[in-house]
Amino acid sequence: MLNSMRKKILSAVLLPIVIAVFFSGCKTSGEIVVPLEDGEAVWGGHIKDGSLMPFAPGFETSLSYNLSNQVNPLLLTSEGKYIWSDAPFSFRIQENSVVITGNSAPVEWEKAGKTLSDAFKAASRKHFPSDGVLPPSEFYRFPQYNTWIELMYDQNQEGVLSYAEGILSNGLPPGIIMIDDTWQEDYGKWVFHPGRFPDPKAMCDQLHAMGFKLMLWICPFVSMDQYQICREIMEGKGFLLTGARSWEEASDPYPVRWWNGTSAVLDFSNEAALEWFNAQLRRLMDDYGVDGFKFDAGDFDFYPSDALAKGGDVPAWEQCSLFVENAASFPYNELRAGWRNAGRPIVQRLHDKSHSWEDLHKLIPEMMAESLMGFSFCCPDMVGGGSFETFLSGKTDPDLIVRSAQVHALMPMMQFSLAPWRVLDKERYDAVLGCVALRNSLLPRIESLFLRAASTGEPIVAPLEYVFPHEGLENVVDQFMLGDSLLVAPMLDKGTSRSVILPSGQWRSLDGGAILEGGTYTIDVPIDILPVFERL
């Protein structure tokens, strides 16, 4: 039957084609081969693989792991095809085909049109239609500020307020401020640490008076030495469990190793876990005026396959999805891990980036991958990097911070953590302020793209291939389109010169200058310049 279906596909090139292949059980020994035309490019799957997209022949991976970021079981091609399954699958790229293996759910592929845009729109409409809801406007109307790099594992009231005051006194607007890990007394004991935060209500009130919204870092773990809390949660058996053949017989939390030690992890297929967790968050909102939460973790790795869940056979990716869906009930949310969940007013961010030029190069392709996978409301980690280990030496590269801010400036969202006024000279700090001013000047366009994304799912930022198909632009990964008419070409290396590719048509630099035809140009990029070209 499969061979006959392939023959029909090859004989019906101009018609949309769908193949749904059904297998019994959780695994299949067969392969599903999706043919590719010569030069047909493929994107999709893991966001963390964005810098490898479009994939070269020989690339292979499994979507059974989220690789510290979001993943969607979706592949898109430059010739209008998409591949979808409701469960993870493995795939490899060959010269003229994509080979799907290891699927535990039906795999569907369709030739929905002739372009990358056609493929995305068809997949979005069918599998993750937008629900028409936007995240709160503070996420994109103003920069966000996270205390992580400045305070690291010493989050404290004095430091948070000093950071907020520094934002305002150095000419940046107030926005959302996120207090990161160690504000709490312990994991699962979601109360402000009394030694670090002597008067948290006064702090929250002061931040609000300064114009900030306030979010707190949170995770699904509970320290196993918090006996009273664990006992309370175990009244409803709200953890993943171990030590028995069935959930009904089990009575011990499953100890899960994560980056801050070993903890019990909440079972989000259990209503008792949801009720306990959300009660903690609502109390923080009611008692202190906290506006929302940065929901960290949720990675597939933290839901062991042999753990027992109340929901029965709940695979790791479904636990991740349940964690995300619960987070979405809080409008002020931010997440790093995800499974499907596209088309929703969920704020996604890239995984932690190091303070390096190498990681700066990853921001644009990974953000384009976010958009192509339907995660429109996304943030490229933190200006200058969010991996704290790379800041422990105290050494920073001033040019890298400025160029990182320029990449962030016209992304859907912009987030600071390292205080740029602390480490930059006046020329470079003025360049950072110039990024924020440029974003503010284009805010009506950005807002219109958010509204479009909420309505149709279309990307806010996209590869050039999405807007200008079949012009040989599929491998351009150091430029991006903001909507359909603005091309952004940040400087990603040390220096003040770069090559820019302009697609067909007429273009003009946003700050004026001559009209340029489509082609390749070498341009000067002083430290205070973010090259932006508008299609005329």
Coordinates of C-alpha atoms in Angstrom, one line a residue:
M1 CA 0.0 0.0 0.0
L2 CA 2.8 2.4 0.9
N3 CA 4.5 1.9 -2.5
S4 CA 1.3 2.5 -4.4
M5 CA 0.8 5.7 -2.4
R6 CA 4.3 6.8 -3.3
K7 CA 3.5 6.3 -7.0
K8 CA 0.4 8.4 -6.6
I9 CA 2.4 11.2 -5.1
L10 CA 4.9 11.2 -7.9
S11 CA 2.1 11.3 -10.5
A12 CA 0.3 14.2 -8.8
V13 CA 2.9 16.9 -8.5
L14 CA 0.5 19.8 -8.8
L15 CA -2.1 18.6 -6.2
P16 CA -1.9 18.8 -2.5
I17 CA -1.0 15.4 -1.2
V18 CA -1.4 14.0 2.3
I19 CA -0.1 10.7 3.5
A20 CA -1.1 9.5 7.0
V21 CA 0.8 6.3 8.0
F22 CA -0.6 4.5 11.0
F23 CA 1.3 2.0 13.1
S24 CA 0.2 0.0 16.1
G25 CA 2.2 0.2 19.3
C26 CA 4.7 2.8 20.4
K27 CA 7.4 2.1 17.8
T28 CA 7.7 1.2 14.2
S29 CA 10.5 -0.5 12.3
G30 CA 9.5 1.0 9.0
E31 CA 10.7 4.2 7.3
I32 CA 8.6 7.0 5.8
V33 CA 10.4 8.6 2.9
V34 CA 9.4 12.1 1.9
P35 CA 10.9 13.0 -1.5
L36 CA 12.7 16.3 -2.0
E37 CA 13.3 18.2 -5.2
D38 CA 16.9 19.2 -6.1
G39 CA 17.9 22.1 -3.7
E40 CA 14.8 21.8 -1.6
A41 CA 15.7 23.2 1.9
V42 CA 14.3 21.8 5.2
W43 CA 13.7 23.6 8.5
G44 CA 12.1 22.5 11.8
G45 CA 12.1 20.4 14.9
H46 CA 14.4 21.7 17.7
I47 CA 14.9 25.4 18.1
K48 CA 18.4 24.7 19.4
D49 CA 19.2 23.3 15.9
G50 CA 18.3 26.6 14.4
S51 CA 22.0 27.5 13.6
L52 CA 22.1 24.3 11.5
M53 CA 19.0 25.2 9.4
P54 CA 18.3 24.6 6.6
F55 CA 19.7 21.2 7.2
A56 CA 22.5 19.8 5.1
P57 CA 22.4 16.2 3.8
G58 CA 23.6 13.9 6.6
F59 CA 21.9 15.8 9.4
E60 CA 19.9 13.6 11.7
T61 CA 18.2 13.9 15.1
S62 CA 15.4 12.7 17.3
L63 CA 12.6 15.0 18.6
S64 CA 12.3 12.8 21.7
Y65 CA 14.6 15.4 23.5
N66 CA 13.9 19.1 23.6
L67 CA 17.6 20.1 23.9
S68 CA 17.0 22.7 26.5
N69 CA 14.5 24.7 24.4
Q70 CA 11.2 24.4 22.5
V71 CA 10.5 21.7 20.0
N72 CA 7.6 21.3 17.5
P73 CA 7.1 18.0 15.6
L74 CA 7.1 19.9 12.4
L75 CA 9.3 20.1 9.3
L76 CA 8.9 22.7 6.6
T77 CA 10.5 22.9 3.1
S78 CA 11.2 25.7 0.6
E79 CA 9.0 23.9 -1.9
G80 CA 5.8 24.1 0.2
K81 CA 5.9 20.7 2.0
Y82 CA 5.3 20.1 5.7
I83 CA 5.7 17.0 7.8
W84 CA 3.8 16.7 11.1
S85 CA 3.1 14.2 13.8
D86 CA 1.5 14.5 17.2
A87 CA 4.4 12.6 18.9
P88 CA 8.2 12.8 18.6
F89 CA 9.9 11.2 15.6
S90 CA 13.4 10.9 14.3
F91 CA 14.5 12.1 10.9
R92 CA 17.5 12.3 8.7
I93 CA 18.2 14.5 5.7
Q94 CA 19.4 12.7 2.5
E95 CA 20.2 14.3 -0.9
N96 CA 16.7 14.0 -2.2
S97 CA 14.6 12.9 0.7
V98 CA 13.7 13.3 4.4
V99 CA 13.5 9.9 6.1
I100 CA 11.2 9.6 9.1
T101 CA 11.7 6.8 11.7
G102 CA 10.8 6.0 15.3
N103 CA 7.4 7.6 15.2
S104 CA 4.8 6.5 17.8
A105 CA 1.9 8.4 16.2
P106 CA 0.7 8.9 12.6
V107 CA 3.0 11.0 10.4
E108 CA 1.4 13.3 7.9
W109 CA 3.0 15.1 5.1
E110 CA 1.5 17.5 2.6
K111 CA 2.6 19.5 -0.4
A112 CA 0.6 22.6 0.5
G113 CA 2.0 25.0 -2.1
K114 CA 5.2 26.0 -3.7
T115 CA 7.0 28.0 -0.9
L116 CA 8.2 28.0 2.7
S117 CA 5.4 30.4 3.5
D118 CA 2.8 28.1 1.9
A119 CA 4.0 25.2 4.0
F120 CA 4.0 27.2 7.3
K121 CA 0.5 28.7 6.8
A122 CA -1.0 25.3 6.0
A123 CA 0.6 23.6 8.9
S124 CA -0.3 26.5 11.3
R125 CA -4.0 26.5 10.2
K126 CA -4.3 22.7 10.7
H127 CA -2.1 21.9 13.6
F128 CA -1.5 25.0 15.8
P129 CA -4.0 27.7 14.8
S130 CA -3.5 31.0 16.6
D131 CA -6.1 31.7 19.3
G132 CA -6.2 35.5 18.7
V133 CA -4.7 36.4 22.1
L134 CA -1.7 38.5 22.6
P135 CA 0.7 38.4 25.6
P136 CA 0.6 41.6 27.7
S137 CA 1.9 44.5 25.7
E138 CA 4.7 45.3 28.3
F139 CA 6.6 42.3 26.9
Y140 CA 7.2 44.0 23.5
R141 CA 6.5 47.7 24.1
F142 CA 9.5 48.0 26.4
P143 CA 12.7 46.2 27.1
Q144 CA 12.6 43.5 29.8
Y145 CA 15.1 43.3 32.6
N146 CA 16.3 40.1 34.4
T147 CA 18.4 40.2 37.5
W148 CA 20.3 37.0 36.8
I149 CA 23.6 38.2 35.5
E150 CA 23.9 41.1 38.0
L151 CA 23.0 39.1 41.1
M152 CA 23.3 35.4 40.0
Y153 CA 22.8 33.1 43.0
D154 CA 22.5 36.1 45.4
Q155 CA 19.2 37.6 44.5
N156 CA 18.4 40.1 47.3
Q157 CA 16.1 43.1 47.9
E158 CA 18.8 45.7 48.0
G159 CA 20.3 44.4 44.7
V160 CA 17.0 44.2 42.9
L161 CA 16.1 47.8 43.8
S162 CA 19.5 49.1 42.9
Y163 CA 19.2 47.4 39.5
A164 CA 15.8 48.9 38.9
E165 CA 17.1 52.4 40.0
G166 CA 20.0 52.0 37.6
I167 CA 17.7 51.2 34.7
L168 CA 15.8 54.5 35.2
S169 CA 18.8 56.7 36.1
N170 CA 20.7 55.6 33.0
G171 CA 17.9 56.5 30.6
L172 CA 16.2 53.2 30.0
P173 CA 12.4 52.9 30.3
P174 CA 10.7 50.8 33.0
G175 CA 9.3 47.5 31.8
I176 CA 9.0 44.0 33.2
I177 CA 11.6 43.1 35.8
M178 CA 12.3 39.4 36.5
I179 CA 13.8 38.4 39.8
D180 CA 15.7 35.1 39.1
D181 CA 16.6 32.0 41.1
T182 CA 17.3 32.2 44.9
W183 CA 14.7 34.9 45.7
Q184 CA 12.9 32.0 47.4
E185 CA 13.7 30.2 50.6
D186 CA 13.9 26.8 48.9
Y187 CA 12.7 25.0 45.9
G188 CA 9.0 24.4 46.6
K189 CA 9.1 26.8 49.5
W190 CA 7.9 29.7 47.4
V191 CA 8.3 32.4 49.9
F192 CA 10.8 35.3 49.8
H193 CA 14.0 34.4 51.6
P194 CA 13.8 36.4 54.8
G195 CA 17.5 37.1 55.0
R196 CA 17.7 38.4 51.4
F197 CA 14.3 40.1 51.3
P198 CA 13.5 41.6 54.7
D199 CA 10.4 43.5 53.4
P200 CA 9.3 42.0 50.0
K201 CA 5.9 43.7 50.0
A202 CA 7.6 47.1 50.3
M203 CA 10.0 46.1 47.5
C204 CA 7.2 45.0 45.2
D205 CA 5.2 48.2 45.9
Q206 CA 8.3 50.3 45.2
L207 CA 9.0 48.5 41.9
H208 CA 5.4 49.1 40.8
A209 CA 5.6 52.8 41.8
M210 CA 8.7 53.0 39.6
G211 CA 6.7 51.7 36.6
F212 CA 7.8 48.1 36.6
K213 CA 5.8 44.9 36.3
L214 CA 7.3 42.1 38.5
M215 CA 7.9 38.5 37.6
L216 CA 9.5 35.8 39.7
W217 CA 11.6 32.8 38.6
I218 CA 9.8 29.5 39.4
C219 CA 10.4 25.8 38.6
P220 CA 8.4 22.5 39.0
F221 CA 10.9 21.1 41.6
V222 CA 10.5 20.6 45.3
S223 CA 13.5 20.0 47.6
M224 CA 13.0 16.6 49.1
D225 CA 14.3 17.8 52.5
Q226 CA 11.3 20.1 52.8
Y227 CA 9.5 17.4 54.7
Q228 CA 6.3 19.3 55.6
I229 CA 5.8 20.6 52.0
C230 CA 6.5 17.2 50.5
R231 CA 4.1 15.6 52.9
E232 CA 1.4 18.1 52.0
I233 CA 1.9 17.5 48.2
M234 CA 2.0 13.7 48.8
E235 CA -1.5 13.9 50.4
G236 CA -2.6 14.0 46.7
K237 CA 0.4 12.0 45.5
G238 CA 1.3 15.1 43.4
F239 CA 4.9 14.1 42.5
L240 CA 6.1 11.7 39.9
L241 CA 6.5 8.5 42.0
T242 CA 8.7 5.4 42.2
G243 CA 9.2 2.2 44.1
A244 CA 6.2 0.2 43.0
R245 CA 4.7 -1.5 40.0
S246 CA 1.8 1.0 39.7
W247 CA 1.0 4.6 40.6
E248 CA -1.8 3.3 43.0
E249 CA 0.8 1.3 44.9
A250 CA 3.6 3.9 44.9
S251 CA 4.3 6.1 47.9
D252 CA 7.7 7.6 47.2
P253 CA 8.6 10.7 45.2
Y254 CA 11.0 10.0 42.3
P255 CA 14.3 11.8 42.9
V256 CA 15.2 13.7 39.8
R257 CA 18.6 15.2 39.1
W258 CA 18.7 18.7 37.7
W259 CA 21.2 21.5 37.5
N260 CA 20.6 22.6 41.2
G261 CA 20.7 19.2 42.7
T262 CA 18.2 16.4 43.3
S263 CA 14.5 17.1 43.9
A264 CA 11.0 15.7 43.6
V265 CA 9.2 16.9 40.5
L266 CA 5.5 17.8 40.3
D267 CA 3.3 15.5 38.2
F268 CA 1.3 17.9 36.0
S269 CA -1.1 15.1 35.0
N270 CA -2.3 15.1 38.6
E271 CA -4.9 17.8 39.5
A272 CA -3.6 17.8 43.1
A273 CA -0.2 18.9 41.9
L274 CA -1.7 21.7 39.7
E275 CA -3.8 22.9 42.6
W276 CA -0.9 23.0 45.0
F277 CA 1.5 24.7 42.6
N278 CA -1.0 27.3 41.4
A279 CA -2.0 28.1 45.0
Q280 CA 1.6 29.0 45.7
L281 CA 1.7 31.3 42.7
R282 CA -1.7 33.0 43.4
R283 CA -0.6 33.6 47.0
L284 CA 2.5 35.5 45.7
M285 CA 0.3 37.5 43.5
D286 CA -2.3 38.2 46.2
D287 CA 0.1 38.9 49.1
Y288 CA 2.8 40.9 47.3
G289 CA 1.3 42.0 44.0
V290 CA 3.6 39.9 41.8
D291 CA 2.4 40.1 38.2
G292 CA 3.7 36.8 36.8
F293 CA 6.4 34.1 36.6
K294 CA 9.4 33.0 34.6
F295 CA 8.7 29.2 34.4
D296 CA 12.1 27.5 34.1
A297 CA 12.9 23.8 33.5
G298 CA 10.1 21.6 32.2
D299 CA 12.7 19.8 30.0
F300 CA 12.0 16.3 28.8
D301 CA 15.1 15.0 30.7
F302 CA 13.4 15.8 34.1
Y303 CA 10.6 13.3 33.5
P304 CA 12.1 9.8 33.6
S305 CA 10.5 7.1 31.5
D306 CA 10.2 4.8 34.5
A307 CA 8.5 7.3 36.8
L308 CA 4.9 6.8 37.7
A309 CA 2.3 9.4 36.9
K310 CA -1.3 9.7 37.9
G311 CA -2.3 10.1 34.3
G312 CA -0.9 6.7 33.4
D313 CA 1.5 6.5 30.5
V314 CA 2.4 10.2 30.3
P315 CA 5.6 10.6 28.3
A316 CA 8.1 13.3 29.0
W317 CA 7.0 15.6 26.2
E318 CA 3.4 15.5 27.4
Q319 CA 4.5 16.4 30.9
C320 CA 6.5 19.3 29.4
S321 CA 3.4 20.4 27.4
L322 CA 1.2 20.2 30.5
F323 CA 3.7 22.4 32.4
V324 CA 3.6 25.0 29.6
E325 CA -0.2 24.9 29.3
N326 CA -0.5 25.6 33.0
A327 CA 2.0 28.4 32.7
A328 CA -0.1 29.9 30.0
S329 CA -3.0 30.4 32.5
F330 CA -0.8 33.2 33.9
P331 CA -0.7 36.1 31.3
Y332 CA 2.7 37.3 32.5
N333 CA 4.7 34.1 31.7
E334 CA 8.1 33.2 30.2
L335 CA 9.2 29.7 29.3
R336 CA 12.4 28.1 27.9
A337 CA 11.2 24.5 27.3
G338 CA 8.2 23.5 25.3
W339 CA 6.5 20.8 23.3
R340 CA 4.1 21.9 20.6
N341 CA 2.2 24.7 22.4
A342 CA 2.5 26.9 19.3
G343 CA -0.1 29.5 18.4
R344 CA -0.6 30.6 22.0
P345 CA 0.1 33.8 23.9
I346 CA 3.1 32.1 25.5
V347 CA 6.4 34.0 25.9
Q348 CA 9.2 31.8 24.8
R349 CA 12.9 32.5 25.1
L350 CA 16.1 30.9 23.7
H351 CA 18.2 28.8 25.9
D352 CA 21.1 30.5 27.8
K353 CA 23.7 32.0 25.5
S354 CA 27.3 32.5 26.5
H355 CA 29.1 35.8 26.3
S356 CA 30.8 35.1 23.0
W357 CA 30.7 36.0 19.4
E358 CA 30.1 32.4 18.5
D359 CA 26.8 32.4 20.4
L360 CA 25.9 35.8 19.0
H361 CA 25.8 34.2 15.6
K362 CA 23.2 31.7 16.8
L363 CA 20.6 34.3 17.8
I364 CA 19.2 35.1 14.4
P365 CA 18.9 31.5 13.0
E366 CA 17.5 30.2 16.3
M367 CA 15.0 33.1 16.4
M368 CA 14.0 32.4 12.9
A369 CA 13.5 28.7 13.8
E370 CA 11.3 29.9 16.8
S371 CA 9.1 31.8 14.3
L372 CA 8.9 29.0 11.7
M373 CA 7.8 26.5 14.4
G374 CA 5.0 28.8 15.4
F375 CA 6.5 30.4 18.6
S376 CA 5.9 34.0 17.5
F377 CA 6.2 35.7 20.9
C378 CA 9.8 35.0 21.5
C379 CA 12.9 36.6 23.1
P380 CA 16.6 35.9 22.1
D381 CA 17.8 35.2 25.7
M382 CA 19.6 38.3 27.3
V383 CA 21.7 41.1 25.8
G384 CA 25.3 40.0 26.0
G385 CA 24.4 36.5 27.0
G386 CA 22.5 34.7 29.8
S387 CA 25.0 31.9 30.7
F388 CA 26.3 33.2 34.0
E389 CA 29.5 31.0 33.9
T390 CA 30.9 33.1 31.1
F391 CA 30.6 36.3 33.3
L392 CA 32.3 34.8 36.4
S393 CA 35.7 36.2 35.4
G394 CA 34.3 39.7 35.4
K395 CA 35.6 40.3 31.9
T396 CA 33.2 41.5 29.2
D397 CA 33.6 42.5 25.6
P398 CA 32.1 46.0 25.2
D399 CA 31.6 45.6 21.4
L400 CA 29.9 42.3 21.9
I401 CA 27.4 43.8 24.3
V402 CA 26.5 46.6 21.8
R403 CA 26.2 44.2 18.8
S404 CA 24.1 41.9 20.9
A405 CA 21.8 44.7 21.8
Q406 CA 21.5 45.6 18.1
V407 CA 20.4 42.0 17.4
H408 CA 17.8 42.2 20.1
A409 CA 16.5 45.6 19.2
L410 CA 14.2 44.5 16.4
M411 CA 13.4 41.1 17.5
P412 CA 9.9 40.4 18.9
M413 CA 11.2 41.1 22.4
M414 CA 14.4 42.6 23.9
Q415 CA 15.8 41.6 27.3
F416 CA 18.6 43.0 29.4
S417 CA 20.3 41.3 32.3
L418 CA 23.9 42.5 32.5
A419 CA 23.7 46.2 33.3
P420 CA 25.2 47.8 30.2
W421 CA 25.7 51.2 31.9
R422 CA 28.1 49.4 34.4
V423 CA 30.5 48.1 31.8
L424 CA 30.3 50.3 28.8
D425 CA 31.9 53.7 28.0
K426 CA 29.7 56.6 26.9
E427 CA 30.0 56.0 23.2
R428 CA 29.0 52.3 23.5
Y429 CA 26.3 52.9 26.0
D430 CA 24.8 55.7 23.8
A431 CA 24.8 53.1 21.0
V432 CA 22.7 50.8 23.3
L433 CA 20.3 53.6 24.0
G434 CA 20.1 54.2 20.3
C435 CA 19.0 50.6 19.8
V436 CA 16.1 51.1 22.3
A437 CA 15.2 54.4 20.6
L438 CA 15.2 52.7 17.2
R439 CA 12.9 50.0 18.5
N440 CA 10.6 52.6 20.0
S441 CA 10.4 54.5 16.7
L442 CA 9.3 51.2 14.9
L443 CA 6.9 50.2 17.7
P444 CA 3.8 50.7 15.6
R445 CA 5.1 48.3 13.0
I446 CA 6.2 45.8 15.7
E447 CA 2.8 46.0 17.4
S448 CA 1.0 45.4 14.1
L449 CA 3.1 42.3 13.5
F450 CA 2.2 41.0 17.0
L451 CA -1.5 41.5 16.1
R452 CA -1.0 39.7 12.8
A453 CA 0.8 36.8 14.6
A454 CA -2.1 36.5 17.1
S455 CA -4.6 36.4 14.3
T456 CA -2.9 34.4 11.6
G457 CA 0.2 32.9 13.2
E458 CA 2.5 34.5 10.7
P459 CA 6.1 35.1 11.9
I460 CA 7.1 38.4 13.3
V461 CA 10.7 37.7 12.2
A462 CA 11.4 35.3 9.4
P463 CA 14.1 34.1 7.1
L464 CA 14.6 36.0 3.8
E465 CA 13.4 32.8 2.0
Y466 CA 10.0 33.1 3.7
V467 CA 9.3 36.5 2.1
F468 CA 11.4 36.2 -1.1
P469 CA 11.1 32.5 -2.1
H470 CA 13.3 30.9 -4.7
E471 CA 15.8 33.7 -5.0
G472 CA 18.7 31.5 -3.6
L473 CA 18.4 33.1 -0.1
E474 CA 17.6 30.0 2.0
N475 CA 21.1 29.9 3.5
V476 CA 21.2 33.5 4.6
V477 CA 21.3 33.2 8.4
D478 CA 22.9 36.5 9.5
Q479 CA 20.0 38.7 8.3
F480 CA 16.3 38.5 9.0
M481 CA 13.0 40.1 7.9
L482 CA 10.9 42.0 10.3
G483 CA 7.5 41.6 8.7
D484 CA 7.5 41.8 4.9
S485 CA 9.2 45.1 4.3
L486 CA 12.1 45.6 6.8
L487 CA 15.4 43.7 6.3
V488 CA 17.7 43.8 9.4
A489 CA 21.4 43.0 9.0
P490 CA 23.1 43.3 12.4
M491 CA 26.9 43.2 12.8
L492 CA 27.8 39.8 14.3
D493 CA 31.6 40.0 14.4
K494 CA 34.2 42.4 15.7
G495 CA 34.8 45.1 13.1
T496 CA 32.8 47.8 11.3
S497 CA 32.1 46.3 7.9
R498 CA 29.9 43.5 6.6
S499 CA 28.3 42.1 3.4
V500 CA 24.5 42.5 3.0
I501 CA 22.3 40.7 0.6
L502 CA 19.2 42.6 -0.6
P503 CA 16.5 40.5 -2.3
S504 CA 14.9 41.6 -5.6
G505 CA 13.3 45.0 -5.7
Q506 CA 14.3 48.4 -4.5
W507 CA 15.6 49.1 -1.1
R508 CA 16.7 52.1 1.0
S509 CA 18.5 52.3 4.3
L510 CA 16.1 53.3 7.0
D511 CA 18.2 56.3 7.8
G512 CA 18.2 57.5 4.2
G513 CA 20.6 57.2 1.4
A514 CA 20.5 56.0 -2.2
I515 CA 18.0 53.6 -3.5
L516 CA 19.6 50.2 -4.0
E517 CA 18.5 47.4 -6.3
G518 CA 18.6 43.8 -5.2
G519 CA 22.1 42.5 -4.9
T520 CA 25.1 42.1 -2.6
Y521 CA 26.7 45.1 -1.0
T522 CA 29.6 45.8 1.4
I523 CA 28.5 48.4 4.0
D524 CA 30.2 50.3 6.8
V525 CA 28.7 49.5 10.2
P526 CA 30.1 51.8 12.9
I527 CA 29.5 50.7 16.5
D528 CA 26.4 52.8 16.8
I529 CA 24.7 51.6 13.6
L530 CA 22.2 48.8 13.1
P531 CA 21.7 48.3 9.4
V532 CA 18.0 48.3 8.5
F533 CA 16.7 48.4 4.9
E534 CA 13.1 49.1 3.8
R535 CA 11.6 47.6 0.7
L536 CA 10.2 50.4 -1.5

